[in-house]
Short mmCIF file of C-alpha atoms and ligand atoms in Angstrom, two decimals:
data_model
loop_
_atom_site.label_atom_id
_atom_site.label_comp_id
_atom_site.label_asym_id
_atom_site.label_seq_id
_atom_site.Cartn_x
_atom_site.Cartn_y
_atom_site.Cartn_z
CA MET A 1490 -0.16 -0.01 -0.17
CA SER A 1491 1.32 3.47 -0.74
CA TYR A 1492 1.86 6.05 2.02
CA ASP A 1493 -1.34 8.14 1.83
CA ILE A 1494 -0.14 11.39 3.35
CA GLN A 1495 -3.26 13.37 2.44
CA LYS A 1496 -5.43 10.78 4.45
CA ILE A 1497 -2.81 11.17 7.46
CA ARG A 1498 -2.97 14.79 7.36
CA ALA A 1499 -6.70 14.99 7.32
CA ASP A 1500 -6.70 13.03 10.53
CA PHE A 1501 -4.62 15.84 12.33
CA PRO A 1502 -6.92 19.00 12.60
CA ILE A 1503 -4.25 21.39 13.80
CA LEU A 1504 -2.54 21.01 10.66
CA ARG A 1505 -5.44 23.21 8.96
CA ARG A 1506 -4.32 26.20 11.05
CA GLN A 1507 -2.73 29.28 9.91
CA ILE A 1508 0.02 30.90 11.72
CA ASN A 1509 0.72 34.62 10.85
CA GLY A 1510 -1.31 34.39 7.88
CA LYS A 1511 0.52 31.38 6.53
CA PRO A 1512 -0.36 27.64 6.43
CA LEU A 1513 1.27 26.00 9.49
CA ILE A 1514 4.50 23.97 8.84
CA TYR A 1515 5.03 22.07 11.97
CA PHE A 1516 8.67 21.14 12.38
CA ASP A 1517 8.86 20.88 16.02
CA ASN A 1518 7.86 17.27 16.51
CA GLY A 1519 11.04 16.50 18.39
CA ALA A 1520 9.59 18.72 21.28
CA THR A 1521 5.95 17.29 20.97
CA THR A 1522 4.05 15.79 18.03
CA GLN A 1523 0.34 16.74 16.91
CA LYS A 1524 -2.47 14.50 17.71
CA PRO A 1525 -4.85 12.75 15.41
CA GLN A 1526 -8.59 13.05 15.75
CA GLN A 1527 -8.77 9.53 16.89
CA VAL A 1528 -6.48 10.28 20.01
CA ILE A 1529 -8.54 13.49 20.57
CA ASP A 1530 -11.85 11.47 20.45
CA CYS A 1531 -10.35 8.80 22.64
CA ILE A 1532 -9.97 11.28 25.50
CA SER A 1533 -13.51 12.80 25.06
CA ASN A 1534 -15.10 9.38 24.76
CA TYR A 1535 -13.44 8.25 28.04
CA TYR A 1536 -14.81 11.13 29.89
CA LEU A 1537 -18.22 10.77 28.09
CA HIS A 1538 -18.55 7.15 28.75
CA GLN A 1539 -16.12 5.55 31.30
CA ASN A 1540 -14.74 7.96 33.60
CA SER A 1541 -14.09 6.37 36.96
CA ASN A 1542 -10.94 5.39 39.16
CA VAL A 1543 -9.47 2.14 38.28
CA HIS A 1544 -8.54 -0.99 40.26
CA ARG A 1545 -10.71 0.07 43.28
CA GLY A 1546 -14.38 -0.10 42.53
CA VAL A 1547 -16.73 -2.78 42.38
CA HIS A 1548 -19.16 -0.82 40.13
CA THR A 1549 -19.33 -1.11 36.20
CA LEU A 1550 -17.78 2.04 35.38
CA SER A 1551 -14.78 1.25 37.43
CA GLN A 1552 -14.47 -2.16 36.16
CA GLU A 1553 -14.75 -0.83 32.53
CA ALA A 1554 -12.15 1.73 33.18
CA THR A 1555 -9.81 -0.75 34.54
CA ASP A 1556 -10.19 -3.19 31.73
CA LEU A 1557 -9.52 -0.39 29.35
CA PHE A 1558 -6.42 0.74 31.36
CA GLU A 1559 -4.97 -2.63 31.67
CA GLY A 1560 -5.69 -3.29 28.05
CA ALA A 1561 -3.61 -0.30 27.23
CA ARG A 1562 -0.83 -1.66 29.25
CA GLU A 1563 -1.12 -4.97 27.21
CA TYR A 1564 -1.11 -3.08 23.85
CA VAL A 1565 2.14 -1.18 24.82
CA ARG A 1566 3.68 -4.44 25.82
CA GLN A 1567 2.93 -5.67 22.39
CA PHE A 1568 4.08 -2.48 20.83
CA ILE A 1569 7.47 -2.74 22.24
CA ASN A 1570 7.50 -6.45 22.36
CA ALA A 1571 8.17 -6.82 25.99
CA GLU A 1572 7.93 -10.26 27.45
CA GLU A 1573 5.43 -9.55 30.21
CA THR A 1574 2.72 -6.89 30.67
CA ASN A 1575 3.83 -6.11 34.18
CA GLU A 1576 7.25 -4.82 32.89
CA ILE A 1577 5.18 -1.84 31.55
CA ILE A 1578 5.09 0.89 34.07
CA PHE A 1579 2.83 3.88 33.27
CA THR A 1580 4.81 7.31 34.33
CA ARG A 1581 4.15 10.80 33.14
CA GLY A 1582 6.80 10.64 30.53
CA THR A 1583 10.53 9.85 29.86
CA THR A 1584 11.92 12.19 32.60
CA GLU A 1585 9.66 10.55 35.30
CA SER A 1586 10.67 7.10 33.94
CA ILE A 1587 14.28 7.97 34.31
CA ASN A 1588 13.87 9.56 37.62
CA LEU A 1589 12.05 6.57 38.88
CA LEU A 1590 14.69 4.16 37.67
CA ALA A 1591 17.39 6.51 39.11
CA THR A 1592 15.61 6.53 42.59
CA ALA A 1593 15.02 3.02 42.53
CA LEU A 1594 18.65 1.94 41.79
CA LYS A 1595 20.04 4.36 44.60
CA PRO A 1596 20.57 1.55 47.22
CA TRP A 1597 22.39 -0.40 44.39
CA ILE A 1598 24.92 2.35 43.77
CA VAL A 1599 27.83 2.59 46.20
CA LYS A 1600 30.84 4.67 46.50
CA GLY A 1601 33.40 4.05 43.72
CA ASP A 1602 30.74 2.81 41.24
CA GLU A 1603 30.57 4.12 37.76
CA ILE A 1604 27.72 5.18 35.52
CA LEU A 1605 28.09 5.57 32.04
CA VAL A 1606 26.25 8.16 29.73
CA THR A 1607 27.01 9.61 26.45
CA ALA A 1608 27.99 13.38 25.47
CA MET A 1609 24.61 13.56 23.51
CA GLU A 1610 22.25 12.83 26.31
CA HIS A 1611 19.07 15.05 26.99
CA HIS A 1612 19.22 16.52 30.28
CA SER A 1613 16.54 13.91 31.37
CA ASN A 1614 19.11 11.18 31.03
CA PHE A 1615 21.89 13.03 32.34
CA VAL A 1616 21.02 15.06 35.44
CA PRO A 1617 19.22 12.14 37.26
CA TRP A 1618 22.57 10.07 37.04
CA GLN A 1619 24.51 12.98 37.79
CA GLN A 1620 22.61 13.61 40.94
CA LEU A 1621 22.61 9.86 41.80
CA CYS A 1622 26.46 9.92 41.53
CA GLU A 1623 26.91 12.87 43.69
CA LYS A 1624 24.74 11.51 46.45
CA ARG A 1625 26.61 8.19 46.19
CA GLY A 1626 29.86 9.13 45.82
CA ALA A 1627 30.02 7.45 42.43
CA ARG A 1628 31.59 8.64 39.16
CA LEU A 1629 29.78 9.70 36.10
CA LYS A 1630 31.79 9.04 33.01
CA ILE A 1631 30.79 10.51 29.78
CA VAL A 1632 31.23 8.47 26.52
CA PRO A 1633 32.43 11.26 23.99
CA ILE A 1634 31.21 11.51 20.38
CA ASN A 1635 33.14 12.27 17.02
CA ARG A 1636 32.68 15.31 14.71
CA ASN A 1637 29.71 13.47 12.88
CA GLY A 1638 27.83 13.06 16.05
CA GLU A 1639 28.44 9.29 16.42
CA LEU A 1640 29.85 7.18 19.34
CA ASP A 1641 33.14 5.37 19.18
CA LEU A 1642 32.16 1.85 20.19
CA GLU A 1643 35.80 0.70 20.67
CA PHE A 1644 36.39 3.76 23.24
CA LEU A 1645 32.96 3.14 24.79
CA GLU A 1646 34.09 -0.57 25.45
CA LYS A 1647 37.34 0.71 26.99
CA MET A 1648 35.36 2.94 29.37
CA MET A 1649 33.55 -0.14 30.82
CA ASN A 1650 35.13 -1.79 33.76
CA PRO A 1651 34.00 -3.98 36.81
CA TYR A 1652 32.97 -0.79 38.56
CA THR A 1653 30.38 0.23 35.80
CA LYS A 1654 26.99 -0.38 37.34
CA LEU A 1655 24.98 1.09 34.51
CA LEU A 1656 25.19 2.25 30.93
CA ALA A 1657 22.36 4.97 30.29
CA LEU A 1658 22.19 6.32 26.53
CA THR A 1659 19.90 7.67 24.04
CA HIS A 1660 18.50 5.35 21.27
CA VAL A 1661 18.16 8.58 18.95
CA SER A 1662 19.82 11.97 19.62
CA ASN A 1663 17.06 14.87 20.01
CA VAL A 1664 19.69 17.34 18.79
CA LEU A 1665 21.94 15.47 16.23
CA GLY A 1666 19.19 12.82 14.87
CA THR A 1667 21.96 10.15 15.46
CA ILE A 1668 20.44 6.64 15.70
CA ASN A 1669 22.84 4.83 17.94
CA PRO A 1670 23.77 1.32 17.27
CA VAL A 1671 22.20 0.38 20.41
CA LYS A 1672 21.86 -3.28 19.53
CA LYS A 1673 25.57 -3.61 19.11
CA ILE A 1674 26.34 -1.53 22.20
CA ILE A 1675 24.04 -3.56 24.51
CA LYS A 1676 25.71 -6.64 23.29
CA ILE A 1677 29.19 -5.24 24.32
CA ALA A 1678 27.65 -4.15 27.83
CA LYS A 1679 25.79 -7.40 28.42
CA ASP A 1680 29.11 -9.32 27.72
CA LYS A 1681 30.50 -7.56 30.55
CA GLY A 1682 27.34 -7.85 32.78
CA ILE A 1683 26.40 -4.26 32.68
CA PRO A 1684 22.63 -3.28 32.59
CA VAL A 1685 21.68 -0.75 30.00
CA LEU A 1686 18.87 1.78 30.04
CA LEU A 1687 17.70 3.25 26.54
CA ASP A 1688 16.09 6.78 26.40
CA GLY A 1689 13.55 6.01 23.68
CA ALA A 1690 11.72 9.44 23.64
CA GLN A 1691 13.05 10.35 20.01
CA ALA A 1692 13.09 6.87 18.91
CA ILE A 1693 9.33 5.37 19.64
CA ALA A 1694 7.71 7.34 16.75
CA HIS A 1695 10.14 6.82 14.11
CA THR A 1696 11.77 3.48 14.26
CA LYS A 1697 10.81 -0.10 15.31
CA VAL A 1698 11.36 -0.72 19.06
CA ASP A 1699 11.73 -4.33 20.11
CA VAL A 1700 12.96 -4.37 23.63
CA GLN A 1701 13.72 -8.31 23.65
CA ASP A 1702 15.62 -8.10 20.33
CA LEU A 1703 17.55 -4.95 21.59
CA GLY A 1704 18.25 -6.84 24.81
CA CYS A 1705 17.97 -3.65 26.89
CA ASP A 1706 17.23 -3.95 30.61
CA PHE A 1707 15.20 -0.56 30.79
CA TYR A 1708 13.49 1.54 28.02
CA ALA A 1709 11.80 4.88 28.75
CA PHE A 1710 9.73 6.96 26.35
CA SER A 1711 7.06 9.67 26.29
CA GLY A 1712 3.47 9.32 24.76
CA HIS A 1713 3.30 12.96 23.58
CA LYS A 1714 6.35 12.41 21.13
CA ALA A 1715 4.49 9.60 19.53
CA TYR A 1716 0.89 11.30 18.82
CA ALA A 1717 -0.52 10.60 22.38
CA PRO A 1718 -1.09 13.43 24.92
CA MET A 1719 1.28 15.08 27.45
CA GLY A 1720 1.68 13.37 30.81
CA ILE A 1721 1.69 9.81 29.89
CA GLY A 1722 4.92 7.86 29.31
CA VAL A 1723 6.31 4.34 29.93
CA LEU A 1724 9.18 2.69 31.85
CA TYR A 1725 9.85 -0.79 30.59
CA GLY A 1726 11.96 -2.54 33.16
CA LYS A 1727 12.78 -6.25 33.04
CA PHE A 1728 10.86 -8.15 35.53
CA ASN A 1729 13.86 -9.52 37.26
CA TRP A 1730 15.02 -5.98 37.86
CA MET A 1731 12.07 -4.30 38.73
CA ARG A 1732 10.87 -6.98 41.21
CA ARG A 1733 14.08 -6.56 43.09
CA LEU A 1734 14.17 -2.79 43.26
CA PRO A 1735 12.38 -0.58 45.98
CA PRO A 1736 9.58 1.64 45.33
CA TYR A 1737 9.76 5.05 43.85
CA GLN A 1738 6.77 6.85 45.43
CA PHE A 1739 4.44 5.72 48.34
CA GLY A 1740 0.76 5.79 48.75
CA GLY A 1741 -2.47 4.39 47.36
CA GLU A 1742 -2.50 1.49 44.94
CA MET A 1743 1.23 0.63 45.38
CA ILE A 1744 0.71 -1.10 48.71
CA ASP A 1745 -0.10 -4.70 49.58
CA GLU A 1746 -0.79 -4.38 53.37
CA VAL A 1747 -0.59 -1.24 55.58
CA THR A 1748 -0.53 -1.28 59.40
CA PHE A 1749 0.28 1.49 61.96
CA GLU A 1750 3.59 -0.18 62.07
CA LYS A 1751 4.56 -1.29 58.70
CA SER A 1752 3.70 -1.53 55.09
CA THR A 1753 4.32 -4.25 52.42
CA PHE A 1754 4.13 -3.34 48.59
CA ASN A 1755 2.08 -4.57 45.70
CA GLU A 1756 3.14 -6.59 42.97
CA LEU A 1757 4.45 -5.27 39.47
CA PRO A 1758 3.75 -2.98 37.89
CA PHE A 1759 1.66 -1.57 40.58
CA LYS A 1760 4.51 -1.17 43.10
CA TYR A 1761 5.63 1.66 40.86
CA GLU A 1762 2.45 3.39 40.13
CA ALA A 1763 1.30 5.26 43.34
CA GLY A 1764 -1.88 7.06 43.44
CA THR A 1765 -4.49 7.55 40.61
CA PRO A 1766 -2.79 6.99 37.22
CA ASN A 1767 -3.24 9.05 33.96
CA VAL A 1768 -6.12 6.62 32.72
CA GLU A 1769 -7.21 8.75 29.69
CA GLY A 1770 -3.72 9.22 28.93
CA ALA A 1771 -2.91 5.57 28.93
CA LEU A 1772 -5.97 4.87 26.56
CA ALA A 1773 -4.95 7.70 24.20
CA LEU A 1774 -1.44 6.20 24.22
CA GLU A 1775 -2.94 2.87 22.99
CA THR A 1776 -4.92 4.89 20.30
CA ALA A 1777 -1.73 6.68 19.16
CA LEU A 1778 0.37 3.52 19.07
CA ARG A 1779 -2.45 1.88 17.04
CA TYR A 1780 -2.28 4.66 14.62
CA ILE A 1781 1.34 4.26 14.25
CA ASN A 1782 0.89 0.48 13.72
CA GLU A 1783 -1.83 0.92 11.20
CA THR A 1784 0.24 3.54 9.08
CA GLY A 1785 3.22 1.24 9.62
CA ILE A 1786 6.49 2.21 11.39
CA ASP A 1787 8.56 1.05 8.49
CA ALA A 1788 6.51 3.23 6.17
CA ILE A 1789 6.86 6.29 8.48
CA ARG A 1790 10.38 5.84 8.81
CA GLN A 1791 10.78 5.65 5.05
CA HIS A 1792 8.70 8.78 4.55
CA GLU A 1793 10.51 10.57 7.23
CA ASP A 1794 14.01 9.56 6.03
CA LYS A 1795 13.10 11.04 2.55
CA LEU A 1796 12.04 14.18 4.12
CA LEU A 1797 15.37 14.39 5.88
CA ALA A 1798 17.42 13.72 3.01
CA HIS A 1799 15.51 16.35 1.07
CA ALA A 1800 15.87 18.87 3.69
CA GLU A 1801 19.55 18.01 3.98
CA THR A 1802 19.99 18.58 0.37
CA LYS A 1803 18.06 21.90 0.33
CA LEU A 1804 19.81 23.33 3.32
CA SER A 1805 23.15 22.42 2.39
CA ALA A 1806 22.73 24.72 -0.84
CA ILE A 1807 22.00 27.74 1.31
CA GLU A 1808 25.26 29.84 1.84
CA GLY A 1809 26.19 30.12 5.58
CA VAL A 1810 24.00 27.17 6.63
CA ARG A 1811 25.86 24.41 8.59
CA ILE A 1812 24.24 21.17 9.40
CA ILE A 1813 25.01 19.80 12.88
CA GLY A 1814 25.14 16.12 13.03
CA THR A 1815 26.00 14.11 10.05
CA ALA A 1816 25.90 10.52 11.43
CA LYS A 1817 25.61 7.74 8.92
CA GLN A 1818 22.31 6.60 10.63
CA LYS A 1819 19.98 9.65 11.34
CA THR A 1820 16.27 9.86 11.65
CA ALA A 1821 13.72 12.71 11.65
CA ALA A 1822 15.81 15.68 13.18
CA LEU A 1823 17.78 18.27 11.37
CA SER A 1824 19.99 20.65 13.41
CA PHE A 1825 21.85 23.61 11.82
CA VAL A 1826 23.32 27.01 12.44
CA VAL A 1827 23.56 29.92 10.28
CA GLU A 1828 26.86 31.57 10.46
CA GLY A 1829 26.86 34.86 12.35
CA ILE A 1830 23.17 34.72 13.11
CA HIS A 1831 21.76 33.66 16.43
CA PRO A 1832 19.44 30.56 16.36
CA TYR A 1833 16.73 32.36 18.39
CA ASP A 1834 16.48 35.10 15.39
CA VAL A 1835 16.26 32.54 12.73
CA GLY A 1836 13.48 30.59 14.63
CA MET A 1837 11.59 33.97 15.32
CA LEU A 1838 11.52 34.79 11.78
CA LEU A 1839 10.77 31.43 10.44
CA ASP A 1840 7.61 31.47 12.79
CA LYS A 1841 6.39 34.80 10.97
CA MET A 1842 6.40 32.73 7.63
CA GLY A 1843 4.37 29.96 9.42
CA VAL A 1844 7.22 27.36 10.10
CA ALA A 1845 7.63 26.10 13.74
CA VAL A 1846 11.00 25.09 14.66
CA ARG A 1847 12.92 24.64 17.85
CA THR A 1848 15.84 26.86 18.74
CA GLY A 1849 18.44 26.69 21.67
CA HIS A 1850 20.25 24.05 23.43
CA HIS A 1851 17.34 21.31 23.12
CA CYS A 1852 17.87 20.31 26.97
CA ALA A 1853 21.18 19.03 25.83
CA GLN A 1854 23.68 21.89 27.22
CA PRO A 1855 26.68 19.68 27.81
CA LEU A 1856 26.41 18.80 24.15
CA ILE A 1857 25.94 22.24 22.95
CA ASP A 1858 29.05 23.28 24.86
CA PHE A 1859 30.96 20.40 23.71
CA LEU A 1860 29.99 21.48 20.07
CA GLY A 1861 31.08 25.10 20.93
CA LEU A 1862 27.71 26.46 19.68
CA PRO A 1863 25.43 28.92 21.08
CA GLY A 1864 22.55 26.66 20.29
CA THR A 1865 21.07 25.12 17.03
CA VAL A 1866 17.99 25.69 14.92
CA ARG A 1867 16.16 22.13 14.72
CA ALA A 1868 13.61 21.01 12.09
CA SER A 1869 12.31 17.68 13.28
CA PHE A 1870 9.75 15.70 11.14
CA ALA A 1871 6.83 13.56 11.74
CA MET A 1872 4.62 11.05 9.69
CA TYR A 1873 2.47 13.93 8.48
CA ASN A 1874 5.17 16.41 7.16
CA THR A 1875 5.50 16.72 3.34
CA LYS A 1876 8.27 17.28 0.72
CA GLU A 1877 6.33 20.63 -0.12
CA GLU A 1878 6.70 21.65 3.52
CA VAL A 1879 10.24 21.10 3.20
CA ASP A 1880 10.55 23.31 0.10
CA LEU A 1881 8.67 26.15 1.59
CA PHE A 1882 10.86 25.76 4.75
CA ALA A 1883 14.09 26.08 2.76
CA ASP A 1884 12.59 29.05 0.81
CA ALA A 1885 11.60 30.82 4.04
CA LEU A 1886 15.18 30.06 5.41
CA VAL A 1887 16.72 31.71 2.41
CA LYS A 1888 14.60 34.83 3.13
CA VAL A 1889 15.57 34.80 6.82
CA VAL A 1890 19.26 34.58 5.83
CA SER A 1891 19.17 37.26 3.31
CA MET A 1892 17.15 39.53 5.94
CA LEU A 1893 19.53 38.96 8.71
CA LYS A 1894 22.97 38.88 6.80
C1 LIG B 1219 16.06 12.26 24.09
C2 LIG B 1219 15.14 12.92 24.99
N1 LIG B 1219 15.15 12.45 26.26
C3 LIG B 1219 14.19 12.66 27.17
C4 LIG B 1219 13.11 13.72 26.91
C5 LIG B 1219 12.26 14.18 27.96
O1 LIG B 1219 11.03 13.91 27.50
P1 LIG B 1219 9.76 14.42 28.51
O2 LIG B 1219 9.94 15.82 28.57
O3 LIG B 1219 8.64 14.08 27.60
O4 LIG B 1219 9.75 13.72 29.78
C6 LIG B 1219 13.17 14.28 25.49
C7 LIG B 1219 12.36 15.37 25.34
O5 LIG B 1219 12.66 16.14 24.35
C8 LIG B 1219 14.14 13.96 24.74
O6 LIG B 1219 14.22 14.35 23.42
#
């Protein structure tokens, strides 16, 4: 079946908006994606027909809501091919997933231990580990990248030693678009007995994720970067890990038995889901993932790869534009700078022409410092973007450059 871009676009009502009198060209998908009508309807249907708290009511609405909520968990399991449904923990997003894990791993990290992260991490996969290391007297080691924005695997391997307790790295870089060769990296780490967390925030909507095939111990992602609403995300954690680790937050739902003296804790995944969860978010996440599946993740990847290649060709032809991140394996995100012009000014003027891009350090300050830049402009693509939009964006950029030079 051919990729029916017009049908896809028709599902996303916001794409019909005008910005400053121009049709919206939304290229800030790395920050958050737009939502199809199906996802919007899912949320309102939940409140129209099922709204009730889950896991605790004997009444019909509560049971229906619980079934839908647990059904969403099972769908997420299938989507990332986890072995067990109880390995899927619902969180607010990638940031909370990683903080949850960093808190749960705290007792396991002792003075002298080492945690490896890469130079291309988002603050979400950097600051929690930096904090943990500071608190426990452990060392945070940073795996460097080369000029193209790729990791050197031999060097990475040399950085691993018997003190290495965790490797936490991004599947896809939000700044450079680099797709890290995570399967290979995980194999190297696993051969040395080192567990691996993948930050999948920028991967989940763009490339097939199969956690069993990858062999990772933990995988974190946010729904809102995959056409679902904000405030819902996932931490996948292997059963044998999560069963042994302590809870993250305390309160309702996560307990087994509570007395004035002592509390015992619930089974997975509920041990990690204290309080009332984001039920409509989980249902909408299922709807969004179904939408991706129906469109086909491979077809989406192919479409976005074509957009990226076209955008790279167009931008390379504009004098003064320098693309940041030229890894062999890239997806959906194109960062660039315009010599002599601040990224913020470029972003502001593009917005006047209807083009939404991201500017700044993209929550990856250490990386931007390492690259010696004031920030970048980032155009990031999603399944609904078109080649014509890339052309209009490139034309707009030519105008911006001529105005600011
Ligand atoms: C690579 C990466 N990791 C983590 C995050 C944090 O995601 P969230 O803000 O949804 O928790 C982002 C968001 O931009 C990201 O790009």
